[in-house]
PDB file of C-alpha atoms in Angstrom:
ATOM      1  CA  MET A 217     -37.989  14.522 -58.805  1.00  0.00           C
ATOM      2  CA  LEU A 218     -40.845  16.701 -57.522  1.00  0.00           C
ATOM      3  CA  GLU A 219     -39.321  19.797 -59.126  1.00  0.00           C
ATOM      4  CA  TYR A 220     -38.912  17.885 -62.401  1.00  0.00           C
ATOM      5  CA  LEU A 221     -42.540  16.721 -62.386  1.00  0.00           C
ATOM      6  CA  SER A 222     -43.666  20.268 -61.525  1.00  0.00           C
ATOM      7  CA  ALA A 223     -41.685  21.700 -64.444  1.00  0.00           C
ATOM      8  CA  ARG A 224     -43.402  19.174 -66.726  1.00  0.00           C
ATOM      9  CA  GLY A 225     -46.782  20.318 -65.432  1.00  0.00           C
ATOM     10  CA  GLU A 226     -47.684  16.922 -64.005  1.00  0.00           C
ATOM     11  CA  ILE A 227     -47.919  17.998 -60.345  1.00  0.00           C
ATOM     12  CA  ALA A 228     -48.525  21.312 -58.559  1.00  0.00           C
ATOM     13  CA  ILE A 229     -48.170  22.801 -55.086  1.00  0.00           C
ATOM     14  CA  THR A 230     -51.400  22.824 -53.071  1.00  0.00           C
ATOM     15  CA  GLY A 231     -50.126  24.376 -49.824  1.00  0.00           C
ATOM     16  CA  ARG A 232     -47.657  24.006 -46.971  1.00  0.00           C
ATOM     17  CA  LEU A 233     -47.325  22.102 -43.734  1.00  0.00           C
ATOM     18  CA  GLY A 234     -44.841  24.178 -41.782  1.00  0.00           C
ATOM     19  CA  SER A 235     -41.884  24.622 -44.116  1.00  0.00           C
ATOM     20  CA  GLU A 236     -42.790  21.593 -46.258  1.00  0.00           C
ATOM     21  CA  ARG A 237     -44.718  21.954 -49.513  1.00  0.00           C
ATOM     22  CA  THR A 238     -47.672  19.697 -50.247  1.00  0.00           C
ATOM     23  CA  TRP A 239     -48.337  18.426 -53.775  1.00  0.00           C
ATOM     24  CA  ASP A 240     -51.119  16.957 -55.865  1.00  0.00           C
ATOM     25  CA  LEU A 241     -51.746  16.021 -59.480  1.00  0.00           C
ATOM     26  CA  ALA A 242     -51.795  19.192 -61.564  1.00  0.00           C
ATOM     27  CA  HIS A 243     -55.239  18.594 -63.072  1.00  0.00           C
ATOM     28  CA  ARG A 244     -56.726  18.547 -59.558  1.00  0.00           C
ATOM     29  CA  VAL A 245     -55.039  21.863 -58.623  1.00  0.00           C
ATOM     30  CA  HIS A 246     -55.331  24.075 -61.684  1.00  0.00           C
ATOM     31  CA  PRO A 247     -58.650  25.447 -62.981  1.00  0.00           C
ATOM     32  CA  LYS A 248     -60.544  23.277 -65.425  1.00  0.00           C
ATOM     33  CA  ASP A 249     -60.809  24.399 -69.045  1.00  0.00           C
ATOM     34  CA  PRO A 250     -58.238  27.242 -68.786  1.00  0.00           C
ATOM     35  CA  PRO A 251     -58.206  29.778 -71.630  1.00  0.00           C
ATOM     36  CA  VAL A 252     -55.948  28.956 -74.556  1.00  0.00           C
ATOM     37  CA  LEU A 253     -53.411  31.726 -75.112  1.00  0.00           C
ATOM     38  CA  SER A 254     -51.091  32.408 -77.985  1.00  0.00           C
ATOM     39  CA  THR A 255     -47.383  32.378 -77.197  1.00  0.00           C
ATOM     40  CA  GLU A 256     -47.231  36.159 -77.690  1.00  0.00           C
ATOM     41  CA  GLU A 257     -50.142  36.741 -75.306  1.00  0.00           C
ATOM     42  CA  ALA A 258     -48.667  34.447 -72.647  1.00  0.00           C
ATOM     43  CA  ILE A 259     -45.316  36.269 -72.842  1.00  0.00           C
ATOM     44  CA  ARG A 260     -47.067  39.643 -72.517  1.00  0.00           C
ATOM     45  CA  ILE A 261     -49.170  38.566 -69.519  1.00  0.00           C
ATOM     46  CA  ARG A 262     -46.129  37.143 -67.760  1.00  0.00           C
ATOM     47  CA  ALA A 263     -44.220  40.393 -68.372  1.00  0.00           C
ATOM     48  CA  GLU A 264     -47.117  42.444 -66.994  1.00  0.00           C
ATOM     49  CA  LYS A 265     -47.298  40.340 -63.833  1.00  0.00           C
ATOM     50  CA  ARG A 266     -43.540  40.522 -63.288  1.00  0.00           C
ATOM     51  CA  LEU A 267     -43.521  44.285 -63.679  1.00  0.00           C
ATOM     52  CA  ARG A 268     -46.580  44.691 -61.444  1.00  0.00           C
ATOM     53  CA  SER A 269     -44.756  42.841 -58.666  1.00  0.00           C
ATOM     54  CA  LEU A 270     -41.581  44.909 -59.115  1.00  0.00           C
ATOM     55  CA  GLY A 271     -42.990  48.324 -59.981  1.00  0.00           C
ATOM     56  CA  ILE A 272     -39.844  49.309 -61.862  1.00  0.00           C
ATOM     57  CA  ALA A 273     -37.200  47.100 -63.458  1.00  0.00           C
ATOM     58  CA  ARG A 274     -34.728  46.656 -66.233  1.00  0.00           C
ATOM     59  CA  GLN A 275     -36.432  45.340 -69.353  1.00  0.00           C
ATOM     60  CA  ALA A 276     -34.469  42.092 -69.083  1.00  0.00           C
ATOM     61  CA  ALA A 277     -36.321  41.317 -65.846  1.00  0.00           C
ATOM     62  CA  LEU A 278     -39.557  40.945 -67.800  1.00  0.00           C
ATOM     63  CA  GLY A 279     -38.341  37.768 -69.461  1.00  0.00           C
ATOM     64  CA  ARG A 280     -35.882  37.032 -72.200  1.00  0.00           C
ATOM     65  CA  ASN A 281     -38.672  36.440 -74.731  1.00  0.00           C
ATOM     66  CA  PHE A 282     -40.390  39.772 -74.065  1.00  0.00           C
ATOM     67  CA  SER A 283     -39.325  42.780 -76.095  1.00  0.00           C
ATOM     68  CA  LEU A 284     -40.875  46.174 -75.491  1.00  0.00           C
ATOM     69  CA  ALA A 285     -39.861  47.071 -79.033  1.00  0.00           C
ATOM     70  CA  GLU A 286     -42.435  44.596 -80.337  1.00  0.00           C
ATOM     71  CA  HIS A 287     -45.126  46.631 -78.596  1.00  0.00           C
ATOM     72  CA  MET A 288     -43.890  49.986 -79.920  1.00  0.00           C
ATOM     73  CA  GLY A 289     -45.374  51.957 -82.789  1.00  0.00           C
ATOM     74  CA  THR A 290     -43.550  53.470 -85.726  1.00  0.00           C
ATOM     75  CA  ALA A 291     -40.550  55.791 -85.274  1.00  0.00           C
ATOM     76  CA  ASN A 292     -39.925  54.133 -81.927  1.00  0.00           C
ATOM     77  CA  GLN A 293     -42.987  55.854 -80.432  1.00  0.00           C
ATOM     78  CA  PRO A 294     -44.864  53.854 -77.798  1.00  0.00           C
ATOM     79  CA  SER A 295     -48.202  52.552 -79.009  1.00  0.00           C
ATOM     80  CA  PRO A 296     -51.232  52.964 -76.702  1.00  0.00           C
ATOM     81  CA  ARG A 297     -51.081  49.254 -75.983  1.00  0.00           C
ATOM     82  CA  ALA A 298     -47.477  49.522 -74.788  1.00  0.00           C
ATOM     83  CA  LEU A 299     -48.150  52.534 -72.600  1.00  0.00           C
ATOM     84  CA  GLU A 300     -51.428  51.376 -71.104  1.00  0.00           C
ATOM     85  CA  SER A 301     -51.007  47.660 -70.566  1.00  0.00           C
ATOM     86  CA  VAL A 302     -47.365  46.610 -70.730  1.00  0.00           C
ATOM     87  CA  ALA A 303     -44.613  48.964 -69.593  1.00  0.00           C
ATOM     88  CA  VAL A 304     -43.597  52.606 -69.728  1.00  0.00           C
ATOM     89  CA  PRO A 305     -39.948  53.448 -70.491  1.00  0.00           C
ATOM     90  CA  VAL A 306     -38.571  55.646 -67.689  1.00  0.00           C
ATOM     91  CA  GLU A 307     -35.290  57.055 -66.445  1.00  0.00           C
ATOM     92  CA  VAL A 308     -34.101  57.002 -62.841  1.00  0.00           C
ATOM     93  CA  GLU A 309     -32.292  60.159 -61.799  1.00  0.00           C
ATOM     94  CA  GLY A 310     -28.659  59.432 -61.001  1.00  0.00           C
ATOM     95  CA  VAL A 311     -28.810  55.836 -62.296  1.00  0.00           C
ATOM     96  CA  ALA A 312     -27.399  54.885 -65.682  1.00  0.00           C
ATOM     97  CA  GLY A 313     -29.312  52.771 -68.153  1.00  0.00           C
ATOM     98  CA  LYS A 314     -32.910  52.317 -69.173  1.00  0.00           C
ATOM     99  CA  TRP A 315     -35.800  51.154 -67.010  1.00  0.00           C
ATOM    100  CA  VAL A 316     -39.445  50.299 -67.480  1.00  0.00           C
ATOM    101  CA  ALA A 317     -42.256  50.947 -65.006  1.00  0.00           C
ATOM    102  CA  ASP A 318     -45.754  49.683 -64.351  1.00  0.00           C
ATOM    103  CA  PRO A 319     -47.970  52.411 -65.867  1.00  0.00           C
ATOM    104  CA  GLY A 320     -50.606  51.919 -63.172  1.00  0.00           C
ATOM    105  CA  LEU A 321     -48.156  52.734 -60.405  1.00  0.00           C
ATOM    106  CA  LEU A 322     -47.004  55.948 -62.040  1.00  0.00           C
ATOM    107  CA  LYS A 323     -50.487  57.396 -61.505  1.00  0.00           C
ATOM    108  CA  ARG A 324     -50.520  56.667 -57.773  1.00  0.00           C
ATOM    109  CA  GLU A 325     -49.178  58.906 -55.027  1.00  0.00           C
ATOM    110  CA  PHE A 326     -46.365  57.461 -52.939  1.00  0.00           C
ATOM    111  CA  GLU A 327     -46.812  57.126 -49.199  1.00  0.00           C
ATOM    112  CA  GLY A 328     -43.831  55.529 -47.506  1.00  0.00           C
ATOM    113  CA  ARG A 329     -43.591  53.782 -44.168  1.00  0.00           C
ATOM    114  CA  ALA A 330     -40.987  52.043 -42.059  1.00  0.00           C
ATOM    115  CA  ALA A 331     -40.649  48.284 -42.353  1.00  0.00           C
ATOM    116  CA  ALA A 332     -38.175  45.528 -41.540  1.00  0.00           C
ATOM    117  CA  LEU A 333     -37.976  43.360 -44.654  1.00  0.00           C
ATOM    118  CA  SER A 334     -37.412  39.649 -45.033  1.00  0.00           C
ATOM    119  CA  PRO A 335     -34.199  38.708 -46.869  1.00  0.00           C
ATOM    120  CA  PHE A 336     -36.531  37.084 -49.418  1.00  0.00           C
ATOM    121  CA  ASP A 337     -38.710  40.150 -49.994  1.00  0.00           C
ATOM    122  CA  ARG A 338     -39.113  41.009 -53.682  1.00  0.00           C
ATOM    123  CA  LEU A 339     -37.445  44.358 -53.076  1.00  0.00           C
ATOM    124  CA  ILE A 340     -34.355  42.536 -51.788  1.00  0.00           C
ATOM    125  CA  HIS A 341     -34.389  39.570 -54.159  1.00  0.00           C
ATOM    126  CA  ASP A 342     -32.606  41.249 -57.082  1.00  0.00           C
ATOM    127  CA  ARG A 343     -29.359  42.456 -55.477  1.00  0.00           C
ATOM    128  CA  ARG A 344     -28.220  44.365 -58.579  1.00  0.00           C
ATOM    129  CA  ARG A 345     -31.518  46.251 -58.833  1.00  0.00           C
ATOM    130  CA  LEU A 346     -31.407  46.968 -55.095  1.00  0.00           C
ATOM    131  CA  LEU A 347     -27.935  48.461 -55.387  1.00  0.00           C
ATOM    132  CA  ASP A 348     -28.812  50.502 -58.487  1.00  0.00           C
ATOM    133  CA  LEU A 349     -32.010  52.001 -57.077  1.00  0.00           C
ATOM    134  CA  PHE A 350     -31.147  52.415 -53.398  1.00  0.00           C
ATOM    135  CA  GLY A 351     -27.360  52.169 -53.162  1.00  0.00           C
ATOM    136  CA  PHE A 352     -27.932  49.387 -50.627  1.00  0.00           C
ATOM    137  CA  ASP A 353     -25.461  46.499 -50.730  1.00  0.00           C
ATOM    138  CA  TYR A 354     -27.018  43.382 -49.226  1.00  0.00           C
ATOM    139  CA  VAL A 355     -25.766  39.814 -48.880  1.00  0.00           C
ATOM    140  CA  LEU A 356     -27.564  36.989 -47.093  1.00  0.00           C
ATOM    141  CA  GLU A 357     -24.826  35.351 -45.026  1.00  0.00           C
ATOM    142  CA  ILE A 358     -26.590  32.195 -43.835  1.00  0.00           C
ATOM    143  CA  TYR A 359     -24.101  30.038 -45.720  1.00  0.00           C
ATOM    144  CA  VAL A 360     -21.063  32.214 -44.980  1.00  0.00           C
ATOM    145  CA  PRO A 361     -18.751  30.811 -42.254  1.00  0.00           C
ATOM    146  CA  PRO A 362     -19.365  32.745 -38.995  1.00  0.00           C
ATOM    147  CA  ALA A 363     -15.827  34.144 -38.902  1.00  0.00           C
ATOM    148  CA  LYS A 364     -16.291  35.677 -42.372  1.00  0.00           C
ATOM    149  CA  ARG A 365     -19.705  37.247 -41.845  1.00  0.00           C
ATOM    150  CA  ARG A 366     -19.876  41.017 -42.067  1.00  0.00           C
ATOM    151  CA  TRP A 367     -23.469  41.554 -40.946  1.00  0.00           C
ATOM    152  CA  GLY A 368     -24.728  38.377 -39.287  1.00  0.00           C
ATOM    153  CA  TYR A 369     -26.601  35.128 -39.832  1.00  0.00           C
ATOM    154  CA  TYR A 370     -30.137  36.260 -40.748  1.00  0.00           C
ATOM    155  CA  VAL A 371     -30.062  40.007 -41.282  1.00  0.00           C
ATOM    156  CA  LEU A 372     -33.216  42.042 -41.899  1.00  0.00           C
ATOM    157  CA  PRO A 373     -32.901  45.349 -43.805  1.00  0.00           C
ATOM    158  CA  VAL A 374     -34.944  48.312 -42.576  1.00  0.00           C
ATOM    159  CA  LEU A 375     -36.665  50.518 -45.146  1.00  0.00           C
ATOM    160  CA  ASP A 376     -38.000  53.943 -44.163  1.00  0.00           C
ATOM    161  CA  GLY A 377     -39.973  55.575 -46.949  1.00  0.00           C
ATOM    162  CA  ASP A 378     -37.681  55.412 -49.961  1.00  0.00           C
ATOM    163  CA  ARG A 379     -34.417  54.912 -48.011  1.00  0.00           C
ATOM    164  CA  PHE A 380     -32.716  51.917 -46.509  1.00  0.00           C
ATOM    165  CA  ILE A 381     -31.479  53.175 -43.158  1.00  0.00           C
ATOM    166  CA  GLY A 382     -30.011  50.074 -41.536  1.00  0.00           C
ATOM    167  CA  ARG A 383     -30.094  46.348 -40.925  1.00  0.00           C
ATOM    168  CA  PHE A 384     -30.053  44.061 -37.934  1.00  0.00           C
ATOM    169  CA  ASP A 385     -29.334  40.465 -37.026  1.00  0.00           C
ATOM    170  CA  ALA A 386     -31.869  38.991 -34.606  1.00  0.00           C
ATOM    171  CA  LYS A 387     -32.358  35.741 -32.700  1.00  0.00           C
ATOM    172  CA  VAL A 388     -35.354  34.538 -30.718  1.00  0.00           C
ATOM    173  CA  ASP A 389     -34.702  33.436 -27.131  1.00  0.00           C
ATOM    174  CA  ARG A 390     -37.920  31.704 -26.085  1.00  0.00           C
ATOM    175  CA  GLU A 391     -36.647  30.762 -22.636  1.00  0.00           C
ATOM    176  CA  THR A 392     -36.400  34.421 -21.605  1.00  0.00           C
ATOM    177  CA  SER A 393     -38.986  35.722 -24.104  1.00  0.00           C
ATOM    178  CA  THR A 394     -36.341  38.007 -25.603  1.00  0.00           C
ATOM    179  CA  LEU A 395     -35.468  39.127 -29.105  1.00  0.00           C
ATOM    180  CA  ARG A 396     -31.675  39.191 -28.984  1.00  0.00           C
ATOM    181  CA  VAL A 397     -29.959  41.495 -31.455  1.00  0.00           C
ATOM    182  CA  PRO A 398     -26.198  40.873 -31.786  1.00  0.00           C
ATOM    183  CA  ALA A 399     -25.815  44.035 -33.873  1.00  0.00           C
ATOM    184  CA  ILE A 400     -27.623  46.914 -35.514  1.00  0.00           C
ATOM    185  CA  HIS A 401     -25.782  48.280 -38.539  1.00  0.00           C
ATOM    186  CA  MET A 402     -26.839  51.800 -39.538  1.00  0.00           C
ATOM    187  CA  GLU A 403     -26.261  53.146 -43.030  1.00  0.00           C
ATOM    188  CA  SER A 404     -23.903  56.032 -43.696  1.00  0.00           C
ATOM    189  CA  GLY A 405     -25.521  59.449 -43.263  1.00  0.00           C
ATOM    190  CA  THR A 406     -28.312  58.280 -40.988  1.00  0.00           C
ATOM    191  CA  SER A 407     -29.432  60.216 -37.928  1.00  0.00           C
ATOM    192  CA  ALA A 408     -30.501  59.601 -34.331  1.00  0.00           C
ATOM    193  CA  LYS A 409     -34.084  59.632 -35.619  1.00  0.00           C
ATOM    194  CA  ASP A 410     -33.209  56.790 -38.002  1.00  0.00           C
ATOM    195  CA  VAL A 411     -31.757  54.800 -35.104  1.00  0.00           C
ATOM    196  CA  LYS A 412     -35.059  55.189 -33.239  1.00  0.00           C
ATOM    197  CA  THR A 413     -36.921  54.025 -36.336  1.00  0.00           C
ATOM    198  CA  VAL A 414     -34.841  50.839 -36.496  1.00  0.00           C
ATOM    199  CA  GLU A 415     -35.317  50.231 -32.780  1.00  0.00           C
ATOM    200  CA  GLY A 416     -39.044  50.708 -33.277  1.00  0.00           C
ATOM    201  CA  GLN A 417     -39.001  47.965 -35.900  1.00  0.00           C
ATOM    202  CA  LEU A 418     -37.223  45.687 -33.435  1.00  0.00           C
ATOM    203  CA  HIS A 419     -40.011  46.143 -30.913  1.00  0.00           C
ATOM    204  CA  GLU A 420     -42.672  45.606 -33.576  1.00  0.00           C
ATOM    205  CA  LEU A 421     -40.961  42.362 -34.561  1.00  0.00           C
ATOM    206  CA  ALA A 422     -40.734  41.251 -30.941  1.00  0.00           C
ATOM    207  CA  ASP A 423     -44.447  41.966 -30.445  1.00  0.00           C
ATOM    208  CA  TRP A 424     -45.317  40.009 -33.587  1.00  0.00           C
ATOM    209  CA  LEU A 425     -43.259  37.066 -32.303  1.00  0.00           C
ATOM    210  CA  GLY A 426     -44.957  37.256 -28.904  1.00  0.00           C
ATOM    211  CA  LEU A 427     -41.765  38.225 -27.065  1.00  0.00           C
ATOM    212  CA  ASP A 428     -41.561  40.500 -24.028  1.00  0.00           C
ATOM    213  CA  LYS A 429     -38.139  42.106 -24.441  1.00  0.00           C
ATOM    214  CA  VAL A 430     -35.546  43.320 -26.916  1.00  0.00           C
ATOM    215  CA  ALA A 431     -31.847  43.102 -26.050  1.00  0.00           C
ATOM    216  CA  VAL A 432     -29.418  44.939 -28.359  1.00  0.00           C
ATOM    217  CA  GLN A 433     -25.732  44.100 -27.890  1.00  0.00           C
ATOM    218  CA  ARG A 434     -24.184  46.796 -30.103  1.00  0.00           C
ATOM    219  CA  ARG A 435     -24.853  49.442 -32.731  1.00  0.00           C
ATOM    220  CA  VAL A 436     -22.529  50.012 -35.678  1.00  0.00           C
ATOM    221  CA  LYS A 437     -22.554  53.047 -37.964  1.00  0.00           C
TER     222      LYS A 437
END
């Protein structure tokens, strides 16, 4: 019922108490006197925000009502509006098909880092896009019977720069202040340096959780 009322615009989320969402009447949550947008403008703004959060995507990810062609000039040449404020058509080397990118990001230099990602991170959310761009096959196995799991219950992928180098399943043992890791799964072609990077992420996670130790049961490559 709450989801239905939210979809109708009658209520809105105000925050969270633990894992539970808190709600209120929509008119008490949203700004008063919001600007009135045309349907075309609303579709364009939504597409811009989606692309900004993704960086690069298939055009379909920008919404079924958004068409880059509508923002193109004659002879299929991008208009300044399309190039500067909506999306830039790009190609990804080694990946078939067409993509669009956030024009603002194309002007920035890339500086990668290592990070253990949540299974719900935006980079992980679209499994098809993840596989196309990084060759990384990921499945969240929370609802898979234990005997059929390949990776584990709650597996965190590890990104290093522009490569996914591994993943690990981890459980918190508060009684012994230990982050227990049933398995680390390294990607094909990774090195001993990559293994150290993953282990470093384990210790960073343990520190963030306020745990004293990390216990790894096995490593799989």
